[in-house]
């Protein structure tokens, strides 16, 4: 199969995220854009950390429900604190399929991840059948048992022209009862001028950003029972005892999150 090339001339969301999280798998083109965006919106790197901390809390909840196999859609590069590391810490027998549209994730992922409990699939999350029927997904996961679907920091990059409710419904229909979904999406509700300028900066570098309202996020979760406290700001989903500046100002983080269970 022909592999897409890694493009070193344009910035990549996966590598920008890696840079914000202190990873080493990024290039000058990514760092320039990431620094410019962080100048416009200084809390941006911190918001990435909030995503990561939510991921750990949400995966903790899902593992408590007995689910130890995950499909991480839009996984990004396997950075410290990513799904593979969290899963292994929560339950050493966990398995994680990393799915990303960016071929850099496969190139680095295969080196960084243990093939026994992880797999890397280059693919578009908007094609659920291709992802779920991929030989690597089938090799690693047992679809007679519940699966955790992770959509953390990825829906922001899925266009409004895509029928996202239908795509998520397809994933839901193909997994057994007791499966879970963990989801985040930047919010349209908190968008101030800084936020919009940052969005424009990404857009100028051909990275389109798609915030959604709480109602739209809720619609994506149709057919799932929402875990408490439902669709809320990232800092309000079962917050840790540690209080950070940003946690005290949830309107500034402006990211909707939720966890749902297929009944
Ligand atoms: C901000 S990163 C999130 C990384 C990771 N989920 C985390 O929480 O650390 C978003 C990732 O989604 C990937 N992505 C964007 N659109 C995608 C799509 N349609 N299918 C799969 N991956 C996609 C990007 O390449 C990028 O690596």
PDB file of C-alpha atoms in Angstrom, residues 71 84 96 140 150 152 184 199 201 207 215 220 240:
ATOM      1  CA  UNK A  71      -9.242   2.890  20.217  1.00  0.00           C
ATOM      2  CA  UNK A  84      -0.872   4.068  26.014  1.00  0.00           C
ATOM      3  CA  UNK A  96      -4.587   0.620  22.765  1.00  0.00           C
ATOM      4  CA  UNK A 140      -5.163  -6.248  19.047  1.00  0.00           C
ATOM      5  CA  UNK A 150     -11.283   7.982  22.766  1.00  0.00           C
ATOM      6  CA  UNK A 152      -9.824  13.612  22.661  1.00  0.00           C
ATOM      7  CA  UNK A 184     -13.744  16.588  23.870  1.00  0.00           C
ATOM      8  CA  UNK A 199      -8.203  30.229  15.246  1.00  0.00           C
ATOM      9  CA  UNK A 201      -3.691  31.957  12.746  1.00  0.00           C
ATOM     10  CA  UNK A 207      -5.239  24.001   9.940  1.00  0.00           C
ATOM     11  CA  UNK A 215     -25.927  21.190  22.283  1.00  0.00           C
ATOM     12  CA  UNK A 220     -22.921  13.564  19.065  1.00  0.00           C
ATOM     13  CA  UNK A 240      -8.748  16.733  40.871  1.00  0.00           C
TER      14      UNK A 240
END
